[in-house]
PDB file of N, CA and C in Angstrom:
ATOM      1  N   TYR A   1      18.526  -2.077 -58.405  1.00  0.00           N
ATOM      2  CA  TYR A   1      18.879  -1.950 -59.808  1.00  0.00           C
ATOM      3  C   TYR A   1      18.515  -3.243 -60.543  1.00  0.00           C
ATOM      4  N   PRO A   2      18.052  -3.123 -61.776  1.00  0.00           N
ATOM      5  CA  PRO A   2      17.647  -4.332 -62.493  1.00  0.00           C
ATOM      6  C   PRO A   2      18.845  -5.202 -62.869  1.00  0.00           C
ATOM      7  N   ALA A   3      18.564  -6.488 -62.973  1.00  0.00           N
ATOM      8  CA  ALA A   3      19.591  -7.425 -63.424  1.00  0.00           C
ATOM      9  C   ALA A   3      19.924  -7.124 -64.882  1.00  0.00           C
ATOM     10  N   TRP A   4      21.179  -7.331 -65.237  1.00  0.00           N
ATOM     11  CA  TRP A   4      21.639  -7.075 -66.606  1.00  0.00           C
ATOM     12  C   TRP A   4      20.937  -8.001 -67.597  1.00  0.00           C
ATOM     13  N   ASP A   5      20.417  -7.412 -68.642  1.00  0.00           N
ATOM     14  CA  ASP A   5      19.868  -8.130 -69.793  1.00  0.00           C
ATOM     15  C   ASP A   5      20.160  -7.235 -70.986  1.00  0.00           C
ATOM     16  N   TRP A   6      21.110  -7.613 -71.796  1.00  0.00           N
ATOM     17  CA  TRP A   6      21.587  -6.735 -72.869  1.00  0.00           C
ATOM     18  C   TRP A   6      20.469  -6.291 -73.791  1.00  0.00           C
ATOM     19  N   ARG A   7      19.407  -7.056 -73.899  1.00  0.00           N
ATOM     20  CA  ARG A   7      18.306  -6.705 -74.813  1.00  0.00           C
ATOM     21  C   ARG A   7      17.466  -5.549 -74.309  1.00  0.00           C
ATOM     22  N   THR A   8      17.548  -5.246 -73.005  1.00  0.00           N
ATOM     23  CA  THR A   8      16.747  -4.161 -72.438  1.00  0.00           C
ATOM     24  C   THR A   8      17.585  -2.960 -72.020  1.00  0.00           C
ATOM     25  N   CYS A   9      18.903  -3.030 -72.179  1.00  0.00           N
ATOM     26  CA  CYS A   9      19.787  -1.939 -71.762  1.00  0.00           C
ATOM     27  C   CYS A   9      19.632  -0.718 -72.655  1.00  0.00           C
ATOM     28  N   THR A  10      19.573   0.442 -72.016  1.00  0.00           N
ATOM     29  CA  THR A  10      19.554   1.715 -72.740  1.00  0.00           C
ATOM     30  C   THR A  10      20.612   2.623 -72.131  1.00  0.00           C
ATOM     31  N   ARG A  11      21.024   3.611 -72.884  1.00  0.00           N
ATOM     32  CA  ARG A  11      22.062   4.540 -72.446  1.00  0.00           C
ATOM     33  C   ARG A  11      21.731   5.139 -71.078  1.00  0.00           C
ATOM     34  N   ASP A  12      22.742   5.209 -70.215  1.00  0.00           N
ATOM     35  CA  ASP A  12      22.700   5.760 -68.858  1.00  0.00           C
ATOM     36  C   ASP A  12      21.936   4.905 -67.851  1.00  0.00           C
ATOM     37  N   MET A  13      21.436   3.764 -68.280  1.00  0.00           N
ATOM     38  CA  MET A  13      20.774   2.836 -67.365  1.00  0.00           C
ATOM     39  C   MET A  13      21.836   2.218 -66.446  1.00  0.00           C
ATOM     40  N   ILE A  14      21.474   1.944 -65.205  1.00  0.00           N
ATOM     41  CA  ILE A  14      22.367   1.246 -64.282  1.00  0.00           C
ATOM     42  C   ILE A  14      21.828  -0.166 -64.102  1.00  0.00           C
ATOM     43  N   VAL A  15      22.720  -1.130 -64.288  1.00  0.00           N
ATOM     44  CA  VAL A  15      22.325  -2.536 -64.197  1.00  0.00           C
ATOM     45  C   VAL A  15      23.233  -3.280 -63.226  1.00  0.00           C
ATOM     46  N   ASN A  16      22.719  -4.375 -62.701  1.00  0.00           N
ATOM     47  CA  ASN A  16      23.459  -5.225 -61.778  1.00  0.00           C
ATOM     48  C   ASN A  16      23.876  -6.484 -62.527  1.00  0.00           C
ATOM     49  N   TYR A  17      25.187  -6.762 -62.514  1.00  0.00           N
ATOM     50  CA  TYR A  17      25.690  -7.982 -63.132  1.00  0.00           C
ATOM     51  C   TYR A  17      26.649  -8.648 -62.156  1.00  0.00           C
ATOM     52  N   ASN A  18      26.315  -9.827 -61.704  1.00  0.00           N
ATOM     53  CA  ASN A  18      27.136 -10.584 -60.749  1.00  0.00           C
ATOM     54  C   ASN A  18      27.490  -9.769 -59.507  1.00  0.00           C
ATOM     55  N   GLY A  19      26.538  -8.976 -59.019  1.00  0.00           N
ATOM     56  CA  GLY A  19      26.750  -8.207 -57.796  1.00  0.00           C
ATOM     57  C   GLY A  19      27.495  -6.899 -57.966  1.00  0.00           C
ATOM     58  N   ARG A  20      27.844  -6.534 -59.180  1.00  0.00           N
ATOM     59  CA  ARG A  20      28.525  -5.261 -59.458  1.00  0.00           C
ATOM     60  C   ARG A  20      27.597  -4.405 -60.304  1.00  0.00           C
ATOM     61  N   LEU A  21      27.626  -3.094 -60.046  1.00  0.00           N
ATOM     62  CA  LEU A  21      26.794  -2.172 -60.815  1.00  0.00           C
ATOM     63  C   LEU A  21      27.570  -1.600 -61.987  1.00  0.00           C
ATOM     64  N   TYR A  22      26.869  -1.431 -63.107  1.00  0.00           N
ATOM     65  CA  TYR A  22      27.447  -0.864 -64.329  1.00  0.00           C
ATOM     66  C   TYR A  22      26.500   0.181 -64.890  1.00  0.00           C
ATOM     67  N   ARG A  23      27.085   1.253 -65.421  1.00  0.00           N
ATOM     68  CA  ARG A  23      26.314   2.254 -66.173  1.00  0.00           C
ATOM     69  C   ARG A  23      26.468   1.918 -67.643  1.00  0.00           C
ATOM     70  N   VAL A  24      25.359   1.926 -68.356  1.00  0.00           N
ATOM     71  CA  VAL A  24      25.384   1.648 -69.783  1.00  0.00           C
ATOM     72  C   VAL A  24      25.815   2.929 -70.498  1.00  0.00           C
ATOM     73  N   VAL A  25      26.937   2.873 -71.204  1.00  0.00           N
ATOM     74  CA  VAL A  25      27.482   4.032 -71.903  1.00  0.00           C
ATOM     75  C   VAL A  25      26.839   4.178 -73.277  1.00  0.00           C
ATOM     76  N   THR A  26      26.629   3.069 -73.935  1.00  0.00           N
ATOM     77  CA  THR A  26      25.995   3.055 -75.245  1.00  0.00           C
ATOM     78  C   THR A  26      25.196   1.755 -75.365  1.00  0.00           C
ATOM     79  N   THR A  27      24.145   1.770 -76.121  1.00  0.00           N
ATOM     80  CA  THR A  27      23.280   0.604 -76.244  1.00  0.00           C
ATOM     81  C   THR A  27      24.054  -0.597 -76.784  1.00  0.00           C
ATOM     82  N   PRO A  28      24.020  -1.717 -76.071  1.00  0.00           N
ATOM     83  CA  PRO A  28      24.752  -2.901 -76.529  1.00  0.00           C
ATOM     84  C   PRO A  28      24.139  -3.498 -77.791  1.00  0.00           C
ATOM     85  N   THR A  29      24.997  -4.119 -78.589  1.00  0.00           N
ATOM     86  CA  THR A  29      24.535  -4.738 -79.835  1.00  0.00           C
ATOM     87  C   THR A  29      24.654  -6.254 -79.810  1.00  0.00           C
ATOM     88  N   ASP A  30      25.210  -6.789 -78.727  1.00  0.00           N
ATOM     89  CA  ASP A  30      25.300  -8.250 -78.600  1.00  0.00           C
ATOM     90  C   ASP A  30      25.265  -8.621 -77.125  1.00  0.00           C
ATOM     91  N   GLY A  31      25.304  -9.895 -76.832  1.00  0.00           N
ATOM     92  CA  GLY A  31      25.119 -10.392 -75.482  1.00  0.00           C
ATOM     93  C   GLY A  31      26.362 -10.564 -74.646  1.00  0.00           C
ATOM     94  N   ARG A  32      27.483  -9.937 -75.045  1.00  0.00           N
ATOM     95  CA  ARG A  32      28.678 -10.032 -74.196  1.00  0.00           C
ATOM     96  C   ARG A  32      28.417  -9.294 -72.885  1.00  0.00           C
ATOM     97  N   PRO A  33      28.760  -9.899 -71.752  1.00  0.00           N
ATOM     98  CA  PRO A  33      28.470  -9.284 -70.454  1.00  0.00           C
ATOM     99  C   PRO A  33      29.361  -8.076 -70.171  1.00  0.00           C
ATOM    100  N   PRO A  34      28.948  -7.257 -69.215  1.00  0.00           N
ATOM    101  CA  PRO A  34      29.700  -6.041 -68.891  1.00  0.00           C
ATOM    102  C   PRO A  34      31.157  -6.268 -68.516  1.00  0.00           C
ATOM    103  N   ASP A  35      31.485  -7.418 -67.934  1.00  0.00           N
ATOM    104  CA  ASP A  35      32.868  -7.649 -67.508  1.00  0.00           C
ATOM    105  C   ASP A  35      33.718  -8.365 -68.559  1.00  0.00           C
ATOM    106  N   ALA A  36      33.193  -8.542 -69.755  1.00  0.00           N
ATOM    107  CA  ALA A  36      33.955  -9.197 -70.826  1.00  0.00           C
ATOM    108  C   ALA A  36      35.011  -8.250 -71.395  1.00  0.00           C
ATOM    109  N   ASP A  37      36.081  -8.814 -71.932  1.00  0.00           N
ATOM    110  CA  ASP A  37      37.125  -8.006 -72.561  1.00  0.00           C
ATOM    111  C   ASP A  37      36.520  -7.122 -73.647  1.00  0.00           C
ATOM    112  N   GLY A  38      36.961  -5.872 -73.688  1.00  0.00           N
ATOM    113  CA  GLY A  38      36.530  -4.946 -74.723  1.00  0.00           C
ATOM    114  C   GLY A  38      35.197  -4.279 -74.485  1.00  0.00           C
ATOM    115  N   MET A  39      34.572  -4.500 -73.341  1.00  0.00           N
ATOM    116  CA  MET A  39      33.233  -3.950 -73.120  1.00  0.00           C
ATOM    117  C   MET A  39      33.210  -2.624 -72.363  1.00  0.00           C
ATOM    118  N   LEU A  40      34.381  -2.043 -72.079  1.00  0.00           N
ATOM    119  CA  LEU A  40      34.391  -0.737 -71.410  1.00  0.00           C
ATOM    120  C   LEU A  40      33.786   0.361 -72.279  1.00  0.00           C
ATOM    121  N   ALA A  41      33.714   0.148 -73.575  1.00  0.00           N
ATOM    122  CA  ALA A  41      33.075   1.124 -74.458  1.00  0.00           C
ATOM    123  C   ALA A  41      31.558   1.084 -74.310  1.00  0.00           C
ATOM    124  N   VAL A  42      31.036   0.012 -73.742  1.00  0.00           N
ATOM    125  CA  VAL A  42      29.587  -0.163 -73.612  1.00  0.00           C
ATOM    126  C   VAL A  42      29.132  -0.019 -72.160  1.00  0.00           C
ATOM    127  N   TYR A  43      29.886  -0.595 -71.228  1.00  0.00           N
ATOM    128  CA  TYR A  43      29.513  -0.588 -69.812  1.00  0.00           C
ATOM    129  C   TYR A  43      30.679  -0.087 -68.966  1.00  0.00           C
ATOM    130  N   ARG A  44      30.364   0.725 -67.927  1.00  0.00           N
ATOM    131  CA  ARG A  44      31.387   1.176 -66.988  1.00  0.00           C
ATOM    132  C   ARG A  44      30.976   0.788 -65.582  1.00  0.00           C
ATOM    133  N   PRO A  45      31.882   0.170 -64.830  1.00  0.00           N
ATOM    134  CA  PRO A  45      31.553  -0.148 -63.442  1.00  0.00           C
ATOM    135  C   PRO A  45      31.388   1.137 -62.638  1.00  0.00           C
ATOM    136  N   ILE A  46      30.473   1.098 -61.692  1.00  0.00           N
ATOM    137  CA  ILE A  46      30.258   2.260 -60.814  1.00  0.00           C
ATOM    138  C   ILE A  46      30.186   1.787 -59.370  1.00  0.00           C
ATOM    139  N   VAL A  47      30.483   2.705 -58.467  1.00  0.00           N
ATOM    140  CA  VAL A  47      30.347   2.463 -57.032  1.00  0.00           C
ATOM    141  C   VAL A  47      29.572   3.653 -56.478  1.00  0.00           C
ATOM    142  N   PRO A  48      28.241   3.514 -56.344  1.00  0.00           N
ATOM    143  CA  PRO A  48      27.429   4.641 -55.885  1.00  0.00           C
ATOM    144  C   PRO A  48      27.569   4.884 -54.387  1.00  0.00           C
ATOM    145  N   ALA A  49      26.969   5.956 -53.925  1.00  0.00           N
ATOM    146  CA  ALA A  49      26.844   6.288 -52.501  1.00  0.00           C
ATOM    147  C   ALA A  49      28.143   6.738 -51.849  1.00  0.00           C
ATOM    148  N   HIS A  50      29.059   7.289 -52.621  1.00  0.00           N
ATOM    149  CA  HIS A  50      30.276   7.882 -52.064  1.00  0.00           C
ATOM    150  C   HIS A  50      30.400   9.302 -52.619  1.00  0.00           C
ATOM    151  N   ALA A  51      30.806  10.224 -51.762  1.00  0.00           N
ATOM    152  CA  ALA A  51      30.865  11.634 -52.143  1.00  0.00           C
ATOM    153  C   ALA A  51      32.092  11.992 -52.978  1.00  0.00           C
ATOM    154  N   GLY A  52      33.141  11.178 -52.919  1.00  0.00           N
ATOM    155  CA  GLY A  52      34.364  11.508 -53.640  1.00  0.00           C
ATOM    156  C   GLY A  52      35.198  12.550 -52.914  1.00  0.00           C
ATOM    157  N   THR A  53      34.935  12.711 -51.619  1.00  0.00           N
ATOM    158  CA  THR A  53      35.726  13.623 -50.792  1.00  0.00           C
ATOM    159  C   THR A  53      36.825  12.824 -50.101  1.00  0.00           C
ATOM    160  N   MET A  54      37.744  13.528 -49.457  1.00  0.00           N
ATOM    161  CA  MET A  54      38.795  12.830 -48.732  1.00  0.00           C
ATOM    162  C   MET A  54      38.182  11.995 -47.603  1.00  0.00           C
ATOM    163  N   ALA A  55      37.119  12.514 -46.991  1.00  0.00           N
ATOM    164  CA  ALA A  55      36.461  11.792 -45.904  1.00  0.00           C
ATOM    165  C   ALA A  55      35.620  10.616 -46.409  1.00  0.00           C
ATOM    166  N   ASP A  56      35.183  10.665 -47.658  1.00  0.00           N
ATOM    167  CA  ASP A  56      34.345   9.616 -48.239  1.00  0.00           C
ATOM    168  C   ASP A  56      34.784   9.332 -49.675  1.00  0.00           C
ATOM    169  N   PRO A  57      36.001   8.784 -49.834  1.00  0.00           N
ATOM    170  CA  PRO A  57      36.507   8.529 -51.187  1.00  0.00           C
ATOM    171  C   PRO A  57      35.734   7.405 -51.876  1.00  0.00           C
ATOM    172  N   ILE A  58      35.762   7.437 -53.187  1.00  0.00           N
ATOM    173  CA  ILE A  58      35.105   6.418 -54.001  1.00  0.00           C
ATOM    174  C   ILE A  58      36.060   5.235 -54.143  1.00  0.00           C
ATOM    175  N   PRO A  59      35.620   4.032 -53.814  1.00  0.00           N
ATOM    176  CA  PRO A  59      36.502   2.866 -54.024  1.00  0.00           C
ATOM    177  C   PRO A  59      36.784   2.694 -55.521  1.00  0.00           C
ATOM    178  N   TRP A  60      38.060   2.671 -55.889  1.00  0.00           N
ATOM    179  CA  TRP A  60      38.438   2.573 -57.302  1.00  0.00           C
ATOM    180  C   TRP A  60      38.223   1.154 -57.812  1.00  0.00           C
ATOM    181  N   VAL A  61      37.635   1.073 -59.022  1.00  0.00           N
ATOM    182  CA  VAL A  61      37.417  -0.194 -59.709  1.00  0.00           C
ATOM    183  C   VAL A  61      37.943  -0.035 -61.131  1.00  0.00           C
ATOM    184  N   TYR A  62      38.686  -1.018 -61.605  1.00  0.00           N
ATOM    185  CA  TYR A  62      39.225  -0.981 -62.970  1.00  0.00           C
ATOM    186  C   TYR A  62      38.119  -0.684 -63.981  1.00  0.00           C
ATOM    187  N   GLY A  63      38.355   0.335 -64.806  1.00  0.00           N
ATOM    188  CA  GLY A  63      37.441   0.682 -65.882  1.00  0.00           C
ATOM    189  C   GLY A  63      36.388   1.713 -65.547  1.00  0.00           C
ATOM    190  N   MET A  64      36.308   2.123 -64.290  1.00  0.00           N
ATOM    191  CA  MET A  64      35.305   3.125 -63.925  1.00  0.00           C
ATOM    192  C   MET A  64      35.707   4.495 -64.494  1.00  0.00           C
ATOM    193  N   ASP A  65      34.749   5.404 -64.607  1.00  0.00           N
ATOM    194  CA  ASP A  65      35.042   6.785 -64.980  1.00  0.00           C
ATOM    195  C   ASP A  65      35.544   7.506 -63.737  1.00  0.00           C
ATOM    196  N   CYS A  66      36.698   8.144 -63.832  1.00  0.00           N
ATOM    197  CA  CYS A  66      37.261   8.908 -62.722  1.00  0.00           C
ATOM    198  C   CYS A  66      37.286  10.380 -63.108  1.00  0.00           C
ATOM    199  N   ALA A  67      36.896  11.228 -62.169  1.00  0.00           N
ATOM    200  CA  ALA A  67      36.773  12.655 -62.440  1.00  0.00           C
ATOM    201  C   ALA A  67      37.815  13.454 -61.674  1.00  0.00           C
ATOM    202  N   SER A  68      38.411  14.411 -62.362  1.00  0.00           N
ATOM    203  CA  SER A  68      39.392  15.299 -61.765  1.00  0.00           C
ATOM    204  C   SER A  68      38.782  16.005 -60.557  1.00  0.00           C
ATOM    205  N   GLY A  69      39.549  16.063 -59.478  1.00  0.00           N
ATOM    206  CA  GLY A  69      39.109  16.764 -58.281  1.00  0.00           C
ATOM    207  C   GLY A  69      38.417  15.874 -57.258  1.00  0.00           C
ATOM    208  N   LEU A  70      38.109  14.632 -57.628  1.00  0.00           N
ATOM    209  CA  LEU A  70      37.494  13.716 -56.677  1.00  0.00           C
ATOM    210  C   LEU A  70      38.551  12.801 -56.069  1.00  0.00           C
ATOM    211  N   TYR A  71      38.230  12.260 -54.901  1.00  0.00           N
ATOM    212  CA  TYR A  71      39.139  11.368 -54.186  1.00  0.00           C
ATOM    213  C   TYR A  71      38.663   9.923 -54.340  1.00  0.00           C
ATOM    214  N   TYR A  72      39.639   9.016 -54.479  1.00  0.00           N
ATOM    215  CA  TYR A  72      39.377   7.598 -54.660  1.00  0.00           C
ATOM    216  C   TYR A  72      40.239   6.821 -53.686  1.00  0.00           C
ATOM    217  N   SER A  73      39.736   5.680 -53.244  1.00  0.00           N
ATOM    218  CA  SER A  73      40.529   4.816 -52.366  1.00  0.00           C
ATOM    219  C   SER A  73      40.939   3.576 -53.141  1.00  0.00           C
ATOM    220  N   TYR A  74      42.152   3.109 -52.822  1.00  0.00           N
ATOM    221  CA  TYR A  74      42.674   1.917 -53.477  1.00  0.00           C
ATOM    222  C   TYR A  74      43.797   1.352 -52.622  1.00  0.00           C
ATOM    223  N   ASN A  75      43.749   0.064 -52.333  1.00  0.00           N
ATOM    224  CA  ASN A  75      44.769  -0.600 -51.515  1.00  0.00           C
ATOM    225  C   ASN A  75      45.038   0.143 -50.209  1.00  0.00           C
ATOM    226  N   ALA A  76      43.987   0.509 -49.511  1.00  0.00           N
ATOM    227  CA  ALA A  76      44.055   1.155 -48.193  1.00  0.00           C
ATOM    228  C   ALA A  76      44.687   2.550 -48.211  1.00  0.00           C
ATOM    229  N   ALA A  77      44.738   3.182 -49.382  1.00  0.00           N
ATOM    230  CA  ALA A  77      45.266   4.546 -49.492  1.00  0.00           C
ATOM    231  C   ALA A  77      44.233   5.422 -50.199  1.00  0.00           C
ATOM    232  N   VAL A  78      44.395   6.730 -50.062  1.00  0.00           N
ATOM    233  CA  VAL A  78      43.494   7.690 -50.701  1.00  0.00           C
ATOM    234  C   VAL A  78      44.282   8.492 -51.721  1.00  0.00           C
ATOM    235  N   TYR A  79      43.659   8.723 -52.884  1.00  0.00           N
ATOM    236  CA  TYR A  79      44.292   9.428 -53.989  1.00  0.00           C
ATOM    237  C   TYR A  79      43.373  10.508 -54.526  1.00  0.00           C
ATOM    238  N   LEU A  80      43.969  11.634 -54.897  1.00  0.00           N
ATOM    239  CA  LEU A  80      43.257  12.698 -55.592  1.00  0.00           C
ATOM    240  C   LEU A  80      43.415  12.461 -57.086  1.00  0.00           C
ATOM    241  N   CYS A  81      42.304  12.453 -57.789  1.00  0.00           N
ATOM    242  CA  CYS A  81      42.339  12.314 -59.247  1.00  0.00           C
ATOM    243  C   CYS A  81      42.638  13.687 -59.842  1.00  0.00           C
ATOM    244  N   LYS A  82      43.665  13.774 -60.678  1.00  0.00           N
ATOM    245  CA  LYS A  82      44.099  15.058 -61.213  1.00  0.00           C
ATOM    246  C   LYS A  82      43.743  15.255 -62.681  1.00  0.00           C
ATOM    247  N   ALA A  83      43.030  14.288 -63.289  1.00  0.00           N
ATOM    248  CA  ALA A  83      42.598  14.404 -64.688  1.00  0.00           C
ATOM    249  C   ALA A  83      41.410  13.478 -64.895  1.00  0.00           C
ATOM    250  N   ASP A  84      40.482  13.888 -65.727  1.00  0.00           N
ATOM    251  CA  ASP A  84      39.371  13.007 -66.078  1.00  0.00           C
ATOM    252  C   ASP A  84      39.924  11.807 -66.830  1.00  0.00           C
ATOM    253  N   MET A  85      39.501  10.639 -66.440  1.00  0.00           N
ATOM    254  CA  MET A  85      39.921   9.405 -67.107  1.00  0.00           C
ATOM    255  C   MET A  85      38.664   8.565 -67.320  1.00  0.00           C
ATOM    256  N   LYS A  86      38.240   8.475 -68.564  1.00  0.00           N
ATOM    257  CA  LYS A  86      36.984   7.805 -68.909  1.00  0.00           C
ATOM    258  C   LYS A  86      37.196   6.876 -70.089  1.00  0.00           C
ATOM    259  N   PRO A  87      37.334   5.604 -69.844  1.00  0.00           N
ATOM    260  CA  PRO A  87      37.416   4.884 -68.590  1.00  0.00           C
ATOM    261  C   PRO A  87      38.824   4.948 -68.007  1.00  0.00           C
ATOM    262  N   CYS A  88      38.930   4.670 -66.725  1.00  0.00           N
ATOM    263  CA  CYS A  88      40.238   4.673 -66.068  1.00  0.00           C
ATOM    264  C   CYS A  88      40.768   3.253 -65.980  1.00  0.00           C
ATOM    265  N   VAL A  89      41.888   3.032 -66.638  1.00  0.00           N
ATOM    266  CA  VAL A  89      42.515   1.706 -66.631  1.00  0.00           C
ATOM    267  C   VAL A  89      43.871   1.737 -65.931  1.00  0.00           C
ATOM    268  N   TRP A  90      44.192   2.857 -65.276  1.00  0.00           N
ATOM    269  CA  TRP A  90      45.447   2.979 -64.528  1.00  0.00           C
ATOM    270  C   TRP A  90      45.121   3.080 -63.050  1.00  0.00           C
ATOM    271  N   ALA A  91      45.523   2.098 -62.304  1.00  0.00           N
ATOM    272  CA  ALA A  91      45.228   2.067 -60.872  1.00  0.00           C
ATOM    273  C   ALA A  91      45.911   3.220 -60.148  1.00  0.00           C
ATOM    274  N   PRO A  92      45.235   3.792 -59.156  1.00  0.00           N
ATOM    275  CA  PRO A  92      45.903   4.789 -58.321  1.00  0.00           C
ATOM    276  C   PRO A  92      47.183   4.206 -57.739  1.00  0.00           C
ATOM    277  N   GLY A  93      48.213   5.020 -57.713  1.00  0.00           N
ATOM    278  CA  GLY A  93      49.495   4.573 -57.189  1.00  0.00           C
ATOM    279  C   GLY A  93      50.417   3.954 -58.225  1.00  0.00           C
ATOM    280  N   THR A  94      49.957   3.847 -59.478  1.00  0.00           N
ATOM    281  CA  THR A  94      50.813   3.314 -60.533  1.00  0.00           C
ATOM    282  C   THR A  94      52.004   4.247 -60.719  1.00  0.00           C
ATOM    283  N   ALA A  95      53.193   3.708 -60.692  1.00  0.00           N
ATOM    284  CA  ALA A  95      54.413   4.509 -60.803  1.00  0.00           C
ATOM    285  C   ALA A  95      54.443   5.312 -62.099  1.00  0.00           C
ATOM    286  N   GLY A  96      54.861   6.551 -61.996  1.00  0.00           N
ATOM    287  CA  GLY A  96      55.069   7.393 -63.171  1.00  0.00           C
ATOM    288  C   GLY A  96      53.832   8.110 -63.679  1.00  0.00           C
ATOM    289  N   LEU A  97      52.701   7.963 -63.028  1.00  0.00           N
ATOM    290  CA  LEU A  97      51.477   8.630 -63.493  1.00  0.00           C
ATOM    291  C   LEU A  97      51.247   9.924 -62.727  1.00  0.00           C
ATOM    292  N   TRP A  98      51.066  11.020 -63.436  1.00  0.00           N
ATOM    293  CA  TRP A  98      50.761  12.293 -62.792  1.00  0.00           C
ATOM    294  C   TRP A  98      49.261  12.429 -62.516  1.00  0.00           C
ATOM    295  N   GLN A  99      48.442  11.563 -63.095  1.00  0.00           N
ATOM    296  CA  GLN A  99      46.992  11.666 -62.960  1.00  0.00           C
ATOM    297  C   GLN A  99      46.489  11.347 -61.544  1.00  0.00           C
ATOM    298  N   TRP A 100      47.299  10.678 -60.747  1.00  0.00           N
ATOM    299  CA  TRP A 100      46.940  10.340 -59.377  1.00  0.00           C
ATOM    300  C   TRP A 100      47.937  10.959 -58.407  1.00  0.00           C
ATOM    301  N   GLU A 101      47.422  11.532 -57.322  1.00  0.00           N
ATOM    302  CA  GLU A 101      48.279  12.076 -56.267  1.00  0.00           C
ATOM    303  C   GLU A 101      47.872  11.439 -54.943  1.00  0.00           C
ATOM    304  N   ALA A 102      48.803  10.734 -54.331  1.00  0.00           N
ATOM    305  CA  ALA A 102      48.530  10.144 -53.027  1.00  0.00           C
ATOM    306  C   ALA A 102      48.364  11.263 -52.009  1.00  0.00           C
ATOM    307  N   VAL A 103      47.385  11.117 -51.135  1.00  0.00           N
ATOM    308  CA  VAL A 103      47.154  12.129 -50.110  1.00  0.00           C
ATOM    309  C   VAL A 103      47.183  11.465 -48.749  1.00  0.00           C
ATOM    310  N   ASP A 104      47.572  12.210 -47.770  1.00  0.00           N
ATOM    311  CA  ASP A 104      47.613  11.746 -46.388  1.00  0.00           C
ATOM    312  C   ASP A 104      46.203  11.866 -45.829  1.00  0.00           C
ATOM    313  N   ALA A 105      45.672  10.780 -45.330  1.00  0.00           N
ATOM    314  CA  ALA A 105      44.302  10.790 -44.801  1.00  0.00           C
ATOM    315  C   ALA A 105      44.158  11.763 -43.647  1.00  0.00           C
ATOM    316  N   GLY A 106      45.243  12.197 -43.039  1.00  0.00           N
ATOM    317  CA  GLY A 106      45.191  13.164 -41.954  1.00  0.00           C
ATOM    318  C   GLY A 106      45.063  14.600 -42.425  1.00  0.00           C
ATOM    319  N   GLU A 107      45.237  14.832 -43.739  1.00  0.00           N
ATOM    320  CA  GLU A 107      45.125  16.182 -44.281  1.00  0.00           C
ATOM    321  C   GLU A 107      43.664  16.625 -44.236  1.00  0.00           C
ATOM    322  N   THR A 108      43.451  17.917 -44.349  1.00  0.00           N
ATOM    323  CA  THR A 108      42.068  18.419 -44.464  1.00  0.00           C
ATOM    324  C   THR A 108      41.883  18.971 -45.846  1.00  0.00           C
ATOM    325  N   GLU A 109      40.650  18.901 -46.317  1.00  0.00           N
ATOM    326  CA  GLU A 109      40.352  19.417 -47.661  1.00  0.00           C
ATOM    327  C   GLU A 109      40.335  20.927 -47.631  1.00  0.00           C
ATOM    328  N   ALA A 110      40.781  21.520 -48.727  1.00  0.00           N
ATOM    329  CA  ALA A 110      40.795  22.987 -48.824  1.00  0.00           C
ATOM    330  C   ALA A 110      39.431  23.499 -49.198  1.00  0.00           C
TER     331      ALA A 110
END
């Protein structure tokens, strides 16, 4: 993936910034980097190469897009995402959230 350069970013492009991958959500208008405060409207962190199944959950990263029905891992646990969250700023396992359901890694998928 190309190194991040805000002047060349286009929508849906994937860029590498400080070893993390980001999808460009909308064309940037200034040089603030993807991990700067307020930039989730422009860049979303991604973790490619995971199926989002219980056997291959996607490692959760603050601000990533999370999709209902996919599985994510966080703090050595696996969670089922129960609602689309774009971007997701609530970590799996946060008390009081119905959007995440902890699952037993020994369960089988239906």
